[in-house]
Tab-separated table of C-alpha atoms in Angstrom:
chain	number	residue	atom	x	y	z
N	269	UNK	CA	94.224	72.129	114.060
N	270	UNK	CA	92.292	73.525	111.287
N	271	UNK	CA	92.948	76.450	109.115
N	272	UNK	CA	90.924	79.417	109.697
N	273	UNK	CA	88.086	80.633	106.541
N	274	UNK	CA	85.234	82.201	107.396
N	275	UNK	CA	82.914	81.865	104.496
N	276	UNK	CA	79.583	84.586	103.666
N	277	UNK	CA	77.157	84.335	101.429
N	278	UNK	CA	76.997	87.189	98.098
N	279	UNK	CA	73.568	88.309	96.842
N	280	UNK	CA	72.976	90.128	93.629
N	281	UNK	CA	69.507	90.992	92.633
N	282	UNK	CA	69.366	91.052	88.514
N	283	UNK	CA	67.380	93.336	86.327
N	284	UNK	CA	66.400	93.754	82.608
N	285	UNK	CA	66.957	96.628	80.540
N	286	UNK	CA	63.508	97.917	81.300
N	287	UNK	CA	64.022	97.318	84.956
N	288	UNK	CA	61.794	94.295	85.139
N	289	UNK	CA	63.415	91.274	87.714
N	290	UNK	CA	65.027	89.321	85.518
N	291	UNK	CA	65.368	85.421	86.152
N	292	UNK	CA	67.720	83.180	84.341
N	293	UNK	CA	70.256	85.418	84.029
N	294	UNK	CA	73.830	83.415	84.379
N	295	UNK	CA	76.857	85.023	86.476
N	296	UNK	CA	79.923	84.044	86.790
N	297	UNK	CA	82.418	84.380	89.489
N	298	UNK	CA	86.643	83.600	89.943
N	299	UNK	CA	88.454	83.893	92.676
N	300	UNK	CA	91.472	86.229	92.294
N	301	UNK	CA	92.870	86.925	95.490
N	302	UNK	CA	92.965	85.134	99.021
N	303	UNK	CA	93.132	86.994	102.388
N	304	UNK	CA	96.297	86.798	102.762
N	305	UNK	CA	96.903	84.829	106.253
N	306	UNK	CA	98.966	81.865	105.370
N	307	UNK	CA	97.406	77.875	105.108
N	308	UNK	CA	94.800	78.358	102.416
N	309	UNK	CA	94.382	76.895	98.911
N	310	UNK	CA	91.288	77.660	96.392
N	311	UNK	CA	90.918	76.575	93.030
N	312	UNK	CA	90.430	79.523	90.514
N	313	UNK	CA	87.607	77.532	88.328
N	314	UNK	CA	84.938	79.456	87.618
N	315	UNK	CA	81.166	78.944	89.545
N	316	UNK	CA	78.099	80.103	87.878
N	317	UNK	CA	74.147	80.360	89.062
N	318	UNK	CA	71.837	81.553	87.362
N	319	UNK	CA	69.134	84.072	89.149
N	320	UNK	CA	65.883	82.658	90.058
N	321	UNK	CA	62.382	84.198	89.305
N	322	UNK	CA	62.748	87.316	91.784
N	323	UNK	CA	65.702	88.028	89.659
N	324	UNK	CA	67.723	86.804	92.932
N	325	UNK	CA	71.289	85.169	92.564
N	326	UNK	CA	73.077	83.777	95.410
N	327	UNK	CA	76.963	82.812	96.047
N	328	UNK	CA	77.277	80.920	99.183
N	329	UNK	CA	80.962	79.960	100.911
N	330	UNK	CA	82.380	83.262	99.313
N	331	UNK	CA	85.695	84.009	101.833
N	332	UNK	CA	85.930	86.824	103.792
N	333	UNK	CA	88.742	88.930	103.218
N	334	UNK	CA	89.297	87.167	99.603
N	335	UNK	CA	88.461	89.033	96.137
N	336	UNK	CA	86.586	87.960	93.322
N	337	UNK	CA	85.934	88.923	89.675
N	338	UNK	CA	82.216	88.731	88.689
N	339	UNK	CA	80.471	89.038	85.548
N	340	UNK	CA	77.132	88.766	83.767
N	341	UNK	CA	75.818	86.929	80.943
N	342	UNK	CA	78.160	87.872	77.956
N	343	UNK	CA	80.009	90.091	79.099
N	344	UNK	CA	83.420	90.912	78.014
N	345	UNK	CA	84.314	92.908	81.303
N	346	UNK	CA	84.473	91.757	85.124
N	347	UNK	CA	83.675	93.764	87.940
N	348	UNK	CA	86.202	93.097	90.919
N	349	UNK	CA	85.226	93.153	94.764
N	350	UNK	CA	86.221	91.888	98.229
N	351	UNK	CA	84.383	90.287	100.368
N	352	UNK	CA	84.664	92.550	103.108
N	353	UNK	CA	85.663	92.202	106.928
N	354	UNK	CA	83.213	92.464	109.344
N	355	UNK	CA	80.201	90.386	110.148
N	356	UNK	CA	77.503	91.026	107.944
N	357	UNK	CA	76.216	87.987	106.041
N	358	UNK	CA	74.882	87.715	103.385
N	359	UNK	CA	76.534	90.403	101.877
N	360	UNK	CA	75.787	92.739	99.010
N	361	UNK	CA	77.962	91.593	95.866
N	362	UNK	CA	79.264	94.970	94.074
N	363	UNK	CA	76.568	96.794	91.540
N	364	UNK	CA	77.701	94.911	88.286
N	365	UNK	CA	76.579	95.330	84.402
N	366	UNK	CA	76.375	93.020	82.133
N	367	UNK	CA	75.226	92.304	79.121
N	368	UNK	CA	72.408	89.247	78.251
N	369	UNK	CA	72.395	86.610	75.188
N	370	UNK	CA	69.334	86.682	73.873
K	148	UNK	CA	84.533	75.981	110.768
K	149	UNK	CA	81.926	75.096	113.273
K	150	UNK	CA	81.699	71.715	114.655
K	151	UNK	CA	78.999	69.569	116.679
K	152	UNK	CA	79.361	70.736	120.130
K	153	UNK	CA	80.910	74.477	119.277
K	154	UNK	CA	79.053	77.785	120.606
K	155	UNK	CA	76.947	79.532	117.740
K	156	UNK	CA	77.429	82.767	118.054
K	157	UNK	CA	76.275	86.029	116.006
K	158	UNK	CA	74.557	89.170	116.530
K	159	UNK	CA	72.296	90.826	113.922
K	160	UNK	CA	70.601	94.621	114.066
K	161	UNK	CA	67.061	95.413	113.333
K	162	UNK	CA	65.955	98.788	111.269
K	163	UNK	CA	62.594	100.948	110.791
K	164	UNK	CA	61.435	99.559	107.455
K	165	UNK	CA	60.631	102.665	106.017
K	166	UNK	CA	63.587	104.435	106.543
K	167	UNK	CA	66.347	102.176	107.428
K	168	UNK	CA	67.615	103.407	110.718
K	169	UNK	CA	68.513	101.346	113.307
K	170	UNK	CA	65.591	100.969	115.401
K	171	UNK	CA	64.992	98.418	118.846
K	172	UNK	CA	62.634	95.376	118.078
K	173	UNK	CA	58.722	96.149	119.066
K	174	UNK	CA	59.661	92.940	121.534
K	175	UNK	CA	62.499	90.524	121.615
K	176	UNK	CA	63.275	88.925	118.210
K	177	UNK	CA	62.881	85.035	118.258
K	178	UNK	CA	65.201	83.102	116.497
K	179	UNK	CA	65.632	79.336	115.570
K	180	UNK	CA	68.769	76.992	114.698
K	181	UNK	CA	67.675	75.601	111.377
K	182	UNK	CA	69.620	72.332	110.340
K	183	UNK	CA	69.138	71.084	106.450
K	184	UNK	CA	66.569	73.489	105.653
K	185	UNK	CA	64.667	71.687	108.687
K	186	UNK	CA	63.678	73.964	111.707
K	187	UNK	CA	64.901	72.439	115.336
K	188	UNK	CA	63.856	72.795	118.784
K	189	UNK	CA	67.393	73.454	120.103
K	190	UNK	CA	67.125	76.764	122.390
K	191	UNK	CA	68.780	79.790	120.803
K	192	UNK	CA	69.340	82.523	123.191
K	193	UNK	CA	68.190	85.987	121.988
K	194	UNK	CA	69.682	89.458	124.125
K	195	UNK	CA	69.861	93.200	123.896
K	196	UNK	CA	73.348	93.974	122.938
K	197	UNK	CA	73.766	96.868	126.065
K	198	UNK	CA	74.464	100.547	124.897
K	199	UNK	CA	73.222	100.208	121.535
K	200	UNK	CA	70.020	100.738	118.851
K	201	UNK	CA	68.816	97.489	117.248
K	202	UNK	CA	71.525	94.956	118.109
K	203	UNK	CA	70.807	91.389	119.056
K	204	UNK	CA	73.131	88.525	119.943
K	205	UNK	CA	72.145	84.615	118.810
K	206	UNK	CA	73.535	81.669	120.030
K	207	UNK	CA	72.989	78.378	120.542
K	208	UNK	CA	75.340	75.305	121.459
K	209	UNK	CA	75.330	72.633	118.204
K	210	UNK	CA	73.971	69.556	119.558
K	211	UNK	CA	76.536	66.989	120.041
K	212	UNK	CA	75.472	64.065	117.379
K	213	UNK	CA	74.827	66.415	113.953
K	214	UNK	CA	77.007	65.490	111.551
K	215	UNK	CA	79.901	66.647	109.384
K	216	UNK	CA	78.283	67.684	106.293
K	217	UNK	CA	74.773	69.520	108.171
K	218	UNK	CA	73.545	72.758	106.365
K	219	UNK	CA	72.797	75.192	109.655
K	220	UNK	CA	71.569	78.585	109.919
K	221	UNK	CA	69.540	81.147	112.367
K	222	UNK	CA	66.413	81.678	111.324
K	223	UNK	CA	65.882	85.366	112.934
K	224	UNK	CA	62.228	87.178	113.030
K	225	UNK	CA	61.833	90.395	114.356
K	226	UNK	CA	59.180	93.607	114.100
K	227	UNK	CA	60.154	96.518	114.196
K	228	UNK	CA	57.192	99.173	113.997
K	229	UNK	CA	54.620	96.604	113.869
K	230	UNK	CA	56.287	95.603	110.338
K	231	UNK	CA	57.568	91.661	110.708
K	232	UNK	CA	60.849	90.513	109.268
K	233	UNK	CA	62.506	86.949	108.516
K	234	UNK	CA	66.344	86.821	107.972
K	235	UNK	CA	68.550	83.562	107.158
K	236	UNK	CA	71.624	84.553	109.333
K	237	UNK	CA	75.071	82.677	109.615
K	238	UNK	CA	74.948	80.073	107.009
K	239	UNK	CA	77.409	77.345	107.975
K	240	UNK	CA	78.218	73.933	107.150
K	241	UNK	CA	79.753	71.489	109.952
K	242	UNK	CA	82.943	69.947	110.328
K	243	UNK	CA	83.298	66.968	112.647
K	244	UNK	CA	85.081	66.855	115.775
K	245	UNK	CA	86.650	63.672	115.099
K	246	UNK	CA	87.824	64.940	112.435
K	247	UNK	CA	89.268	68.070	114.078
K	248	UNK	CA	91.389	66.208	116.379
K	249	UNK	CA	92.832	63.964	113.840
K	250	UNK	CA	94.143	67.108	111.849
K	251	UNK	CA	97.758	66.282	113.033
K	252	UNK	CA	100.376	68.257	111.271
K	253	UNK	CA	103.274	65.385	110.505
K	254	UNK	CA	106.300	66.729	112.580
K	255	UNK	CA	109.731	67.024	110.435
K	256	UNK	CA	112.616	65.941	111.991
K	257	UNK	CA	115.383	68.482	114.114
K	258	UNK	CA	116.355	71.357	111.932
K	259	UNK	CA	113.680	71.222	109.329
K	260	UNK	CA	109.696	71.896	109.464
K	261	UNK	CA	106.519	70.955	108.145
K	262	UNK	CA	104.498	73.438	105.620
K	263	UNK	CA	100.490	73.001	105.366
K	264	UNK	CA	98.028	73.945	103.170
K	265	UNK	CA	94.007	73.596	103.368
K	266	UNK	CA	92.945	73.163	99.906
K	267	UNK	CA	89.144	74.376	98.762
K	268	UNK	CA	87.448	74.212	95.198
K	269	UNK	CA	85.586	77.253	93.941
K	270	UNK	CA	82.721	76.659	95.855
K	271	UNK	CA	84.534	76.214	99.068
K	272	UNK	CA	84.421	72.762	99.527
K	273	UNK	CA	87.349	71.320	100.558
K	274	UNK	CA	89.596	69.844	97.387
K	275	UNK	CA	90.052	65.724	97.911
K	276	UNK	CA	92.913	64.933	95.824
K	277	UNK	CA	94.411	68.315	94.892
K	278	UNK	CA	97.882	67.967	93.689
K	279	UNK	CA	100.155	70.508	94.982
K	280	UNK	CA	103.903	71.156	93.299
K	281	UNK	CA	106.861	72.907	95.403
K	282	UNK	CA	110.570	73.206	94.248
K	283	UNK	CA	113.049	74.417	96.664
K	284	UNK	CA	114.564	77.677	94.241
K	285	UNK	CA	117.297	79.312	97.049
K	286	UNK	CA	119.187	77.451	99.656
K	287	UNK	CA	119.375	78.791	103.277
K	288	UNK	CA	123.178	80.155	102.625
K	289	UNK	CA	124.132	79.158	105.707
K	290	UNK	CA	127.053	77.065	103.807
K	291	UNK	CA	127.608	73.674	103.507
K	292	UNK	CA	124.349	71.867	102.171
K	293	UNK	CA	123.031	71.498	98.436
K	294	UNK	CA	119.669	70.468	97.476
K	295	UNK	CA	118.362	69.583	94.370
K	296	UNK	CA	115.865	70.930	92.109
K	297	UNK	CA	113.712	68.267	91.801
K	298	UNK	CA	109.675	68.709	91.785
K	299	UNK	CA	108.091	67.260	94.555
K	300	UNK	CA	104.174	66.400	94.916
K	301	UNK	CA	101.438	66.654	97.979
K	302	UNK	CA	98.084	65.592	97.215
K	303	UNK	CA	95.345	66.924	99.608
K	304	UNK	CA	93.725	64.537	101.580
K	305	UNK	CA	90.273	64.059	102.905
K	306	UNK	CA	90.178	67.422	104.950
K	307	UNK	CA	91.747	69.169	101.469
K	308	UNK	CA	95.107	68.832	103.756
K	309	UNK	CA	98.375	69.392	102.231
K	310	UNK	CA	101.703	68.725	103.757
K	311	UNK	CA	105.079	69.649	102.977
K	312	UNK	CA	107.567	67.957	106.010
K	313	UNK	CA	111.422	68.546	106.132
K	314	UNK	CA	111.417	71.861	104.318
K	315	UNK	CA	114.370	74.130	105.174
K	316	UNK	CA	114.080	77.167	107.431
K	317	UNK	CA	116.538	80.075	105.158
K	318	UNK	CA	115.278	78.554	101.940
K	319	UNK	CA	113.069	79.802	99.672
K	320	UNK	CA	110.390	77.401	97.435
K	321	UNK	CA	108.238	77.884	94.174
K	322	UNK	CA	104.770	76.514	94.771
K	323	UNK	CA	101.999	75.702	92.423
K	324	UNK	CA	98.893	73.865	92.660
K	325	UNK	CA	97.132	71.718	89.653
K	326	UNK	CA	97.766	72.624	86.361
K	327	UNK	CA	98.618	76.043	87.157
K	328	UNK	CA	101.156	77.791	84.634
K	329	UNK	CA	101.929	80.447	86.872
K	330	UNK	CA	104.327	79.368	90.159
K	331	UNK	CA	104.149	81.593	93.557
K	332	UNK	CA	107.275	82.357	96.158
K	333	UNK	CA	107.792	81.463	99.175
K	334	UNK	CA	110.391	82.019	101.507
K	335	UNK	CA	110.698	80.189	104.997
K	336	UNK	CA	112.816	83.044	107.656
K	337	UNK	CA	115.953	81.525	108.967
K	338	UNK	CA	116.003	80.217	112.501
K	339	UNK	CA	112.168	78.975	112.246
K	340	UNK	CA	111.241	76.444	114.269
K	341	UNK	CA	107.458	76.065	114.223
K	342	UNK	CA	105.528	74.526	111.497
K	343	UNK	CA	103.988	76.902	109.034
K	344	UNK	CA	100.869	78.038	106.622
K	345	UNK	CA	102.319	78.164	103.488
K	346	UNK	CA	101.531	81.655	101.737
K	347	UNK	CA	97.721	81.626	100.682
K	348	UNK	CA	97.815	79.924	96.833
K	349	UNK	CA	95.049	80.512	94.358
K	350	UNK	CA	95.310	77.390	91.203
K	351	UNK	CA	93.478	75.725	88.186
K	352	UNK	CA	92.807	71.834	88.619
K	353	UNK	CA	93.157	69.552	85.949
């Protein structure tokens, strides 16, 4: 017996204010809603990476069917999306501002 | 979860580079089963899905001895217009079988039932030593039996497992997990019999 999750992986690809790739930039990411089918338990502790030199960003184990908050750098807003049903993985993480420390 | 000797299974689609319709492959795509970033010679079957543009089924049977713990993916390649592509498809870590069959849930005795729970952290590991909080808040009103109010603790065990036994079918339970201020409810329908998932249950750790 196991409990079913089926886990996909989120991309974002990160760019400056003059469109440039931008690398280093940190996002953040909470869990706020689970799929809703019974047996599962996820902490709500934020994750962070921080996007590499193609301005790429990657969230692996992200579930399917659950709904995060995301946000960039120092932002004061989140973006919310759902990982959604299907089969596609990776999948694209919702178009997200955000606003840099510099 | 996938687990050494399981079917891997998946289908991806191919597109025209330039203008992103789905398009055949110029010739079969090849794929491989990658384990730990390492490429393997285990055969991965590659087809035509029948009736359609640009859709391929993978899969491949996980060897028998990987282990619990083993980073796996397709590694797909296709052209499409003479124009090559990679893709990473399916990343999945592995359980282990042994494992799998030991997952027992711990029966409750005649007239009560077992509640489970299959705790994660936020990267979607599975959460050793989670402590999870219920407190029965209704009684089944069937008449005749008291309860009392008392907290009582789970911690999750090696597979992030959680059990609850000898909870009462009619009654209705506040849940929480770690340090979580907020409590979630849960009610268990009269007259059930089986064992149950326990309403999905977001929390903070300590």
């Amino acid at each position: 017996m196991t409990v079913d999750v089926e886990f996909v992986t989120g991309t974002l690809k990160c760019y400056d204010e003059d469109g440039e790739l931008a690398s280093g930039i940190p996002v953040e990411m909470q869990i706020t809603a689970l799929p809703g089918n019974g047996g599962l338990s996820f902490s709500t502790a934020s994750r962070f990476e921080t996007s590499d030199e193609n301005g790429g960003i990657e969230f692996e184990r992200l579930v399917r069917g659950a709904s995060y908050k995301v946000r960039r750098g120092a932002s004061v807003y989140w973006t919310s999306f759902t990982v959604p049903l299907g089969t596609d993985d990776p999948i694209a993480i919702d178009d997200l501002l955000g606003h840099d420390v510099h | 979860m996938l687990y050494p000797g399981d079917v891997f299974t998946t289908e991806i689609t191919t597109h025209d580079a330039v203008t992103g319709a789905a398009s055949d492959a110029d010739s079969l795509p090849t794929a491989v089963l990658v384990r730990n970033a390492v490429d393997t010679v285990v055969v991965v079957t590659v087809e035509k899905k029948a009736d359609t543009t640009g859709v391929y089924s993978l899969t491949a049977t996980i060897p028998e001895d990987w282990d619990r713990g083993d980073s796996i993916h397709f590694l797909a390649t296709a052209a499409v217009n003479s124009i090559t592509a990679n893709a990473v498809v399916l990343p999945n870590i592995l359980g282990d079988e042994a494992t799998r069959e030991e997952i027992i849930i711990p029966p409750s005795p005649p007239g009560f039932i077992t509640g489970y729970l299959q705790c994660y952290d936020e990267v979607g590991l599975f959460a050793v030593g989670v402590p999870v909080q219920i407190q029965m808040t209704q009684v089944p009103d069937v008449g005749g039996l008291s309860f009392n109010t008392n907290v009582r603790t789970e911690t999750a065990d090696e597979d992030g497992m959680v059990y609850f036994t000898k909870l009462v079918p009619g009654a209705t339970y506040n849940i929480r997990r770690g340090t979580s201020t907020f409590w979630q409810s849960f009610s268990i329908a009269a007259g059930t019999t089986d064992n149950i998932a326990i309403d999905d249950l977001l929390g903070r750790d300590t």
